[in-house]
Short mmCIF file of C-alpha atoms in Angstrom, two decimals:
data_model
loop_
_atom_site.label_atom_id
_atom_site.label_comp_id
_atom_site.label_asym_id
_atom_site.label_seq_id
_atom_site.Cartn_x
_atom_site.Cartn_y
_atom_site.Cartn_z
CA MET A 19 -1.28 -14.34 -3.33
CA LYS A 20 2.33 -15.15 -4.04
CA ILE A 21 2.80 -11.61 -5.29
CA LEU A 22 1.16 -9.69 -2.48
CA LEU A 23 2.00 -11.70 0.61
CA PRO A 24 5.71 -10.81 0.96
CA LEU A 25 4.90 -7.11 1.27
CA PHE A 26 2.62 -7.78 4.23
CA SER A 27 4.38 -10.70 5.77
CA PHE A 28 7.38 -9.45 7.71
CA ILE A 29 6.58 -10.02 11.36
CA CYS A 30 3.13 -11.11 10.28
CA LEU A 31 4.05 -14.78 10.15
CA PRO A 32 4.86 -15.80 13.74
CA MET A 33 4.46 -19.48 14.51
CA PHE A 34 2.60 -18.79 17.72
CA PHE A 35 0.14 -16.14 18.84
CA PHE A 36 -0.78 -15.13 22.34
CA SER A 37 -4.17 -15.75 23.85
CA PRO A 38 -6.24 -13.09 25.62
CA ALA A 39 -6.06 -15.42 28.60
CA ASP A 40 -2.40 -14.37 28.83
CA GLN A 41 -3.35 -10.69 28.93
CA LYS A 42 -2.85 -8.69 32.09
CA GLU A 43 -5.76 -6.42 32.94
CA GLU A 44 -3.77 -3.27 32.23
CA LYS A 45 -2.63 -2.44 28.70
CA ASN A 46 1.12 -2.06 28.42
CA VAL A 47 1.74 -0.17 25.17
CA GLU A 48 1.05 3.51 24.51
CA ILE A 49 0.89 4.96 21.00
CA ILE A 50 0.95 8.73 20.58
CA LEU A 51 -0.06 10.09 17.16
CA HIS A 52 0.76 13.62 16.02
CA LEU A 53 -1.61 14.54 13.19
CA ASP A 54 -1.00 16.82 10.24
CA LYS A 55 -3.64 19.44 9.48
CA ASP A 56 -4.76 17.44 6.43
CA MET A 57 -5.64 14.52 8.72
CA THR A 58 -8.25 16.50 10.60
CA GLU A 59 -10.16 18.28 7.85
CA ASP A 60 -13.02 15.94 8.77
CA ALA A 61 -13.70 14.11 12.03
CA GLN A 62 -12.84 10.41 11.97
CA THR A 63 -11.89 7.44 14.16
CA VAL A 64 -8.57 5.63 14.54
CA TYR A 65 -8.42 1.98 15.63
CA LEU A 66 -5.72 -0.23 17.12
CA TRP A 67 -5.95 -3.99 16.50
CA SER A 68 -3.84 -7.15 16.25
CA PHE A 69 -3.87 -10.88 15.64
CA CYS A 70 -3.94 -13.19 18.64
CA ASP A 71 -4.73 -16.76 19.77
CA ASP A 72 -3.86 -19.30 17.04
CA GLY A 73 -2.93 -16.72 14.43
CA ASN A 74 -6.30 -16.59 12.69
CA GLN A 75 -8.04 -14.67 15.45
CA GLN A 76 -8.19 -10.87 15.53
CA ARG A 77 -9.29 -8.23 18.01
CA PHE A 78 -9.47 -4.47 18.56
CA TRP A 79 -7.55 -3.08 21.52
CA ASP A 80 -8.54 0.57 21.41
CA SER A 81 -10.14 3.31 19.32
CA ALA A 82 -10.31 7.08 19.56
CA ARG A 83 -12.44 9.77 17.99
CA ILE A 84 -10.43 12.47 16.17
CA GLU A 85 -12.22 15.80 15.98
CA LYS A 86 -11.58 18.54 13.42
CA ARG A 87 -8.26 20.35 13.94
CA GLN A 88 -7.23 17.93 16.69
CA LYS A 89 -3.43 17.66 16.79
CA THR A 90 -2.71 14.63 18.96
CA VAL A 91 -4.41 11.37 19.87
CA THR A 92 -3.30 8.52 22.15
CA LEU A 93 -4.15 4.82 21.96
CA GLN A 94 -3.30 1.91 24.23
CA GLY A 95 -2.78 -1.76 23.48
CA TYR A 96 -1.30 -4.93 24.84
CA VAL A 97 1.64 -7.12 23.80
CA PRO A 98 2.89 -10.07 25.90
CA TYR A 99 6.37 -9.87 24.35
CA ASP A 100 7.95 -8.44 21.15
CA TYR A 101 4.94 -8.14 18.89
CA ASN A 102 3.15 -5.98 16.31
CA LEU A 103 -0.17 -4.14 16.28
CA TYR A 104 -1.92 -2.25 13.47
CA LEU A 105 -3.30 1.28 13.14
CA CYS A 106 -6.36 1.87 10.99
CA PHE A 107 -8.01 5.24 10.23
CA SER A 108 -11.66 5.35 9.21
CA LYS A 109 -11.32 8.07 6.54
CA ASN A 110 -7.90 9.60 5.99
CA GLY A 111 -4.50 8.13 6.82
CA PRO A 112 -3.14 4.56 6.84
CA MET A 113 -5.41 1.53 6.64
CA GLN A 114 -2.89 -0.95 8.03
CA LEU A 115 0.18 0.68 9.55
CA TYR A 116 2.43 -1.68 11.48
CA VAL A 117 3.37 -0.70 15.03
CA TYR A 118 6.11 -2.86 16.52
CA ALA A 119 6.24 -2.89 20.30
CA GLN A 120 7.70 -4.46 23.39
CA PRO A 121 5.91 -4.46 26.76
CA LYS A 122 5.89 -1.00 28.38
CA ASP A 123 6.85 0.71 25.09
CA THR A 124 5.73 4.18 24.07
CA ILE A 125 5.69 4.72 20.30
CA GLU A 126 5.30 8.22 18.92
CA LEU A 127 4.40 8.68 15.25
CA HIS A 128 3.76 11.60 12.93
CA ILE A 129 0.83 10.86 10.56
CA SER A 130 -0.28 12.71 7.43
CA SER A 131 -2.66 11.94 4.57
CA LYS A 132 0.39 11.02 2.45
CA ASP A 133 0.74 7.92 4.64
CA ARG A 134 -2.55 6.49 3.35
CA LYS A 135 -0.92 3.53 1.59
CA MET A 136 1.97 3.07 3.99
CA LEU A 137 2.55 -0.19 5.82
CA TRP A 138 5.72 0.85 7.61
CA LYS A 139 6.85 4.23 8.91
CA LYS A 140 9.70 5.30 11.18
CA ALA A 141 8.65 6.67 14.57
CA LEU A 142 9.63 9.86 16.34
CA ARG A 143 10.01 7.70 19.42
CA GLY A 144 10.21 3.92 19.71
CA GLU A 145 13.59 2.21 19.30
CA TYR A 146 12.27 -1.30 18.75
CA HIS A 147 9.62 -0.09 16.32
CA ASN A 148 12.24 1.67 14.20
CA ILE A 149 14.59 -1.32 14.09
CA ALA A 150 11.78 -3.65 12.98
CA THR A 151 10.46 -1.08 10.50
CA GLU A 152 13.88 -0.60 8.92
CA ASN A 153 14.17 -4.36 8.35
CA SER A 154 10.69 -4.46 6.82
CA LEU A 155 11.39 -1.58 4.43
CA TYR A 156 14.70 -3.10 3.35
CA ASP A 157 13.22 -6.48 2.49
CA SER A 158 10.05 -5.09 0.87
CA TYR A 159 12.27 -3.16 -1.57
CA TYR A 160 13.89 -6.38 -2.80
CA TRP A 161 10.55 -8.17 -3.02
CA MET A 162 9.37 -5.41 -5.34
CA LYS A 163 12.54 -5.59 -7.44
CA ARG A 164 12.14 -9.35 -7.63
CA ARG A 165 8.62 -8.99 -9.07
CA GLU A 166 9.52 -6.26 -11.53
CA THR A 167 12.58 -7.79 -13.14
CA SER A 168 12.89 -10.49 -15.76
CA LYS A 169 12.80 -14.19 -14.92
CA ASP A 170 16.58 -14.30 -15.26
CA SER A 171 16.94 -11.82 -12.40
CA ILE A 172 14.62 -13.59 -9.95
CA PRO A 173 17.36 -15.92 -8.65
CA TYR A 174 19.57 -12.90 -7.96
CA TYR A 175 16.98 -11.10 -5.81
CA SER A 176 15.90 -14.37 -4.20
CA HIS A 177 19.50 -14.89 -3.14
CA LEU A 178 19.65 -11.36 -1.69
CA LEU A 179 16.48 -11.97 0.29
CA MET A 180 17.62 -15.34 1.61
CA ASP A 181 20.94 -13.82 2.69
CA SER A 182 19.12 -10.96 4.39
CA TYR A 183 16.76 -13.24 6.33
CA ASP A 184 19.58 -15.58 7.29
CA LYS A 185 21.71 -12.70 8.54
CA ILE A 186 18.86 -11.24 10.59
CA LEU A 187 18.01 -14.67 11.96
CA HIS A 188 21.55 -15.16 13.26
CA GLU A 189 22.47 -11.61 14.27
CA SER A 190 19.31 -9.92 15.55
CA PRO A 191 19.04 -9.77 19.36
CA TYR A 192 15.26 -9.39 19.01
CA PRO A 193 13.35 -12.70 19.05
CA GLN A 194 10.36 -11.52 17.03
CA ILE A 195 12.53 -10.19 14.22
CA ALA A 196 14.71 -13.31 14.13
CA ASN A 197 11.75 -15.70 14.30
CA SER A 198 9.87 -13.85 11.57
CA SER A 199 12.91 -14.06 9.30
CA PHE A 200 12.90 -17.82 9.81
CA SER A 201 9.18 -17.89 8.92
CA MET A 202 9.89 -16.04 5.66
CA LEU A 203 12.63 -18.51 4.74
CA ARG A 204 10.36 -21.45 5.49
CA MET A 205 7.38 -20.07 3.60
CA PHE A 206 9.04 -18.70 0.44
CA PHE A 207 12.41 -20.45 0.09
CA LYS A 208 11.77 -23.93 1.45
CA ASP A 209 12.71 -25.64 -1.83
CA SER A 210 15.99 -23.73 -2.08
CA ILE A 211 17.01 -24.27 1.54
CA GLY A 212 15.76 -27.79 2.17
CA ASN A 213 13.93 -29.34 5.12
CA ASP A 214 17.08 -30.42 6.94
CA SER A 215 18.54 -26.91 6.93
CA LEU A 216 15.23 -25.43 8.03
CA GLN A 217 15.09 -27.82 10.96
CA ILE A 218 18.59 -26.75 11.99
CA LEU A 219 17.59 -23.09 11.79
CA LYS A 220 14.43 -23.75 13.79
CA LYS A 221 16.41 -25.50 16.49
CA TYR A 222 18.88 -22.61 16.56
CA ILE A 223 16.05 -20.08 17.06
CA ALA A 224 14.45 -22.18 19.79
CA GLN A 225 17.75 -22.47 21.69
CA LYS A 226 18.73 -18.83 21.22
CA PHE A 227 15.35 -17.50 22.39
CA SER A 228 14.22 -20.27 24.73
CA ASP A 229 12.15 -17.85 26.82
CA TYR A 230 10.26 -16.51 23.78
CA PRO A 231 7.07 -18.62 23.24
CA PRO A 232 6.78 -18.21 19.44
CA ALA A 233 10.28 -19.61 18.99
CA VAL A 234 9.46 -22.91 20.67
CA ALA A 235 5.73 -23.42 20.00
CA VAL A 236 3.72 -24.29 16.91
CA SER A 237 0.06 -23.33 16.69
CA VAL A 238 -2.81 -25.22 15.13
CA PRO A 239 -5.39 -22.89 13.52
CA HIS A 240 -8.89 -23.10 14.93
CA GLU A 241 -12.28 -21.94 13.72
CA LEU A 242 -12.69 -18.17 13.82
CA ASN A 243 -14.37 -17.02 17.00
CA GLU A 244 -17.20 -14.49 17.23
CA ARG A 245 -14.93 -11.63 18.24
CA THR A 246 -12.71 -12.22 15.22
CA LEU A 247 -15.69 -12.29 12.85
CA LYS A 248 -16.91 -8.99 14.28
CA THR A 249 -13.41 -7.51 13.96
CA GLN A 250 -13.14 -8.58 10.33
CA GLN A 251 -16.59 -7.24 9.58
CA ARG A 252 -15.70 -3.87 11.10
CA LEU A 253 -12.40 -3.70 9.16
CA ASN A 254 -14.29 -4.42 5.93
CA GLU A 255 -16.78 -1.69 6.78
CA ILE A 256 -13.94 0.77 7.40
CA SER A 257 -12.36 -0.13 4.06
CA ALA A 258 -15.64 0.54 2.24
CA GLN A 259 -16.13 3.77 4.21
CA ARG A 260 -12.66 5.01 3.24
CA LYS A 261 -13.29 4.34 -0.44
CA LYS A 262 -16.63 6.14 -0.33
CA TYR A 263 -15.04 9.07 1.51
CA GLU A 264 -12.33 9.53 -1.11
CA GLN A 265 -14.75 9.28 -4.00
CA SER A 266 -17.04 11.85 -2.40
CA LYS A 267 -14.22 14.39 -2.53
CA VAL A 268 -13.90 14.13 -6.32
CA ASN A 269 -16.64 15.18 -8.73
CA THR A 270 -16.31 13.17 -11.96
CA LYS A 271 -19.57 14.42 -13.45
CA ILE A 272 -19.65 16.82 -16.41
CA GLY A 273 -18.56 20.18 -15.05
CA GLY A 274 -16.52 18.70 -12.22
CA LYS A 275 -12.93 19.87 -11.82
CA LEU A 276 -10.13 17.33 -11.66
CA SER A 277 -6.75 17.70 -9.99
CA LEU A 278 -3.89 15.23 -10.52
CA LYS A 279 -0.16 15.53 -9.94
CA LEU A 280 1.68 12.32 -10.83
CA PRO A 281 5.27 11.32 -11.65
CA ASN A 282 6.53 10.59 -15.15
CA ALA A 283 9.08 7.90 -16.00
CA ASN A 284 11.88 10.11 -14.66
CA GLY A 285 10.10 10.74 -11.37
CA GLU A 286 9.23 14.34 -12.26
CA LEU A 287 5.80 15.37 -10.94
CA ILE A 288 3.48 16.71 -13.64
CA SER A 289 0.19 18.35 -12.74
CA LEU A 290 -2.88 18.66 -14.95
CA SER A 291 -3.01 22.36 -14.11
CA ASP A 292 0.53 22.82 -15.42
CA LEU A 293 -0.35 21.80 -18.96
CA LYS A 294 -1.90 25.15 -19.98
CA SER A 295 -3.72 23.68 -22.96
CA LYS A 296 -7.10 24.55 -24.40
CA TYR A 297 -8.11 20.90 -24.06
CA ILE A 298 -6.62 18.02 -22.06
CA PHE A 299 -7.46 14.40 -22.73
CA LEU A 300 -7.04 12.46 -19.48
CA ASP A 301 -6.62 8.82 -20.46
CA ILE A 302 -6.60 6.05 -17.82
CA TRP A 303 -4.96 2.90 -19.20
CA ALA A 304 -2.62 -0.04 -18.48
CA SER A 305 -0.12 -2.05 -20.51
CA TRP A 306 -2.18 -5.24 -20.07
CA CYS A 307 -5.43 -3.60 -21.26
CA LYS A 308 -5.83 -4.45 -24.96
CA PRO A 309 -8.89 -2.18 -25.50
CA CYS A 310 -6.91 0.70 -23.97
CA ARG A 311 -3.97 0.27 -26.32
CA ALA A 312 -6.33 -0.18 -29.25
CA GLN A 313 -7.30 3.47 -28.77
CA THR A 314 -3.74 4.68 -29.35
CA PRO A 315 -3.97 5.06 -33.16
CA TYR A 316 -7.12 7.20 -32.79
CA LEU A 317 -5.44 9.40 -30.19
CA LYS A 318 -2.41 9.92 -32.41
CA VAL A 319 -4.59 11.09 -35.29
CA VAL A 320 -6.53 13.50 -33.07
CA LEU A 321 -3.36 14.84 -31.48
CA GLU A 322 -1.82 15.46 -34.88
CA LYS A 323 -4.84 17.50 -36.00
CA TYR A 324 -5.20 19.43 -32.75
CA LYS A 325 -1.58 19.55 -31.62
CA LYS A 326 -1.83 23.27 -30.77
CA ASP A 327 -4.96 22.88 -28.65
CA LEU A 328 -4.77 19.38 -27.16
CA LYS A 329 -2.52 17.48 -24.80
CA VAL A 330 -2.88 13.83 -23.81
CA TYR A 331 -2.27 13.15 -20.13
CA ALA A 332 -1.93 9.36 -20.05
CA VAL A 333 -2.22 7.84 -16.58
CA SER A 334 -1.12 4.23 -16.33
CA ILE A 335 -2.42 2.12 -13.45
CA ASP A 336 0.17 -0.59 -14.08
CA THR A 337 1.55 -2.15 -10.91
CA ASN A 338 4.57 -3.30 -12.90
CA HIS A 339 6.41 -0.12 -13.83
CA SER A 340 8.75 -1.98 -16.18
CA ALA A 341 5.77 -3.21 -18.22
CA TRP A 342 4.49 0.38 -18.35
CA ARG A 343 7.76 1.70 -19.78
CA LYS A 344 7.92 -1.15 -22.29
CA ALA A 345 4.38 -0.43 -23.51
CA MET A 346 5.20 3.26 -24.05
CA GLU A 347 8.13 2.27 -26.25
CA GLN A 348 6.13 -0.32 -28.18
CA ASP A 349 3.23 2.06 -28.86
CA LYS A 350 5.55 4.94 -29.82
CA THR A 351 3.55 7.50 -27.85
CA GLN A 352 6.34 9.93 -27.00
CA GLU A 353 4.02 12.83 -27.80
CA PHE A 354 1.76 11.83 -24.91
CA ILE A 355 2.43 13.08 -21.37
CA HIS A 356 2.91 9.76 -19.58
CA VAL A 357 2.56 9.49 -15.80
CA ILE A 358 2.17 6.55 -13.45
CA GLY A 359 -0.82 6.18 -11.13
CA SER A 360 0.62 3.50 -8.82
CA ASP A 361 3.03 4.11 -5.96
CA GLN A 362 6.13 2.36 -4.62
CA GLU A 363 3.90 -0.24 -2.97
CA ARG A 364 2.44 -0.92 -6.42
CA LYS A 365 -1.03 0.30 -5.47
CA LYS A 366 -3.11 2.99 -7.10
CA VAL A 367 -2.24 6.33 -5.57
CA GLU A 368 -4.89 8.07 -3.53
CA ALA A 369 -5.77 10.69 -6.17
CA VAL A 370 -6.30 8.06 -8.88
CA GLU A 371 -8.24 5.74 -6.60
CA ALA A 372 -10.52 8.65 -5.70
CA LEU A 373 -11.68 8.84 -9.32
CA GLY A 374 -13.70 5.70 -8.63
CA ILE A 375 -12.64 3.94 -11.82
CA GLU A 376 -14.19 0.50 -12.00
CA ARG A 377 -12.97 -0.46 -15.47
CA ILE A 378 -10.63 0.73 -18.21
CA PRO A 379 -10.33 2.24 -20.75
CA LYS A 380 -11.61 5.34 -19.00
CA ASN A 381 -11.09 8.92 -20.09
CA PHE A 382 -12.10 12.53 -19.49
CA LEU A 383 -11.91 15.49 -21.86
CA LEU A 384 -11.06 18.63 -19.87
CA ASP A 385 -11.03 22.32 -20.68
CA ARG A 386 -8.18 24.71 -19.86
CA ASN A 387 -9.46 24.94 -16.25
CA CYS A 388 -9.40 21.14 -15.89
CA ARG A 389 -13.19 20.94 -15.84
CA ILE A 390 -14.83 17.88 -17.42
CA ILE A 391 -16.60 18.65 -20.67
CA ALA A 392 -16.95 15.06 -21.93
CA LYS A 393 -15.94 11.55 -20.88
CA ASP A 394 -15.71 7.95 -22.06
CA LEU A 395 -14.88 8.92 -25.63
CA LEU A 396 -13.79 5.90 -27.67
CA ASP A 397 -12.61 5.44 -31.25
CA ASP A 398 -13.68 8.43 -33.38
CA GLU A 399 -15.77 10.05 -30.63
CA LEU A 400 -12.91 12.27 -29.42
CA MET A 401 -12.34 13.66 -32.91
CA GLN A 402 -16.06 14.27 -33.38
CA THR A 403 -16.32 16.03 -30.01
CA LEU A 404 -13.36 18.32 -30.68
CA ASP A 405 -14.61 19.11 -34.18
CA SER A 406 -17.96 20.10 -32.67
CA LEU A 407 -16.36 22.24 -29.94
CA THR A 408 -14.14 24.15 -32.36
CA LYS A 409 -17.15 25.04 -34.55
CA GLN A 410 -18.98 26.67 -31.66
#
């Protein structure tokens, strides 16, 4: 939890949440979505939801059916003051995209299937949204660097983050942004800052934004209400539906054709179809997977024998890219074509997730057309399979 929370926590940690009792009858936020063609290959639904009440409660504000080839869709929600909502698509597109809004805001976003893993995205229209999003992206970058680097570098990035939150807290004219920066300092850097300093900062926020309820109130979590439980259930159903949808688009049975285009250590995109080899061994592995790395000596022997006809396309699902690079050096696998299957948010990219891999090591032997001719070959099985194929 300590690893994942910072990426999701900016403006997700207010000290006070509004109650539906505060809601006016008319919704006061409009969200206009412009959809890429790849978003409407299949009909789906988009939802708008948020937290409310004591901070544990959740609710949907709106939903809209997106038909095939539809270009634009509009949703409406409610915020009592500077606040954030979330967009969730049932099949293709983001699962939890932050939308920052003030009352009477109109936010206009361009959405494509490439945004599937995105949490934050700049808007075509929406000044407050873009300011809050820019802050979120800036801080999330340093949280990622903090996790990736050595223990000696953690204090350096922690100091950068504390300075960033402190600066935003004092300089931002937006109460939600300033208050959320205080929440981050309190949650993750309490020991470094000290209770006395935190109390001073809290008092400063309360005085500076005296007409902003979250700056002056503290909530006490209550038991989840029925609406929240139904909201959570529906979000879980959508998550499962999305996973099933992606897997249905990829045939991993013998004879199925695979398509991957992933970056190597230099950021250069390498596609399976670019390899132009008689056989391609697609190996899914990770630096922390001992059984995966135990296969390396076998792969080296096979590659040496069939170096004219075989290429190894090694896809790492490491979330720590530094550990991935270190493992490549340790295993001395320069002859392999190494690519990374996790993105900048340190999650498996859509194409890799769609393979439906439940455990590793996992591998596929492909022909020159990237069609699967064998899979899950361990130890000497790859050599035996290639020997058999070449005798045919």
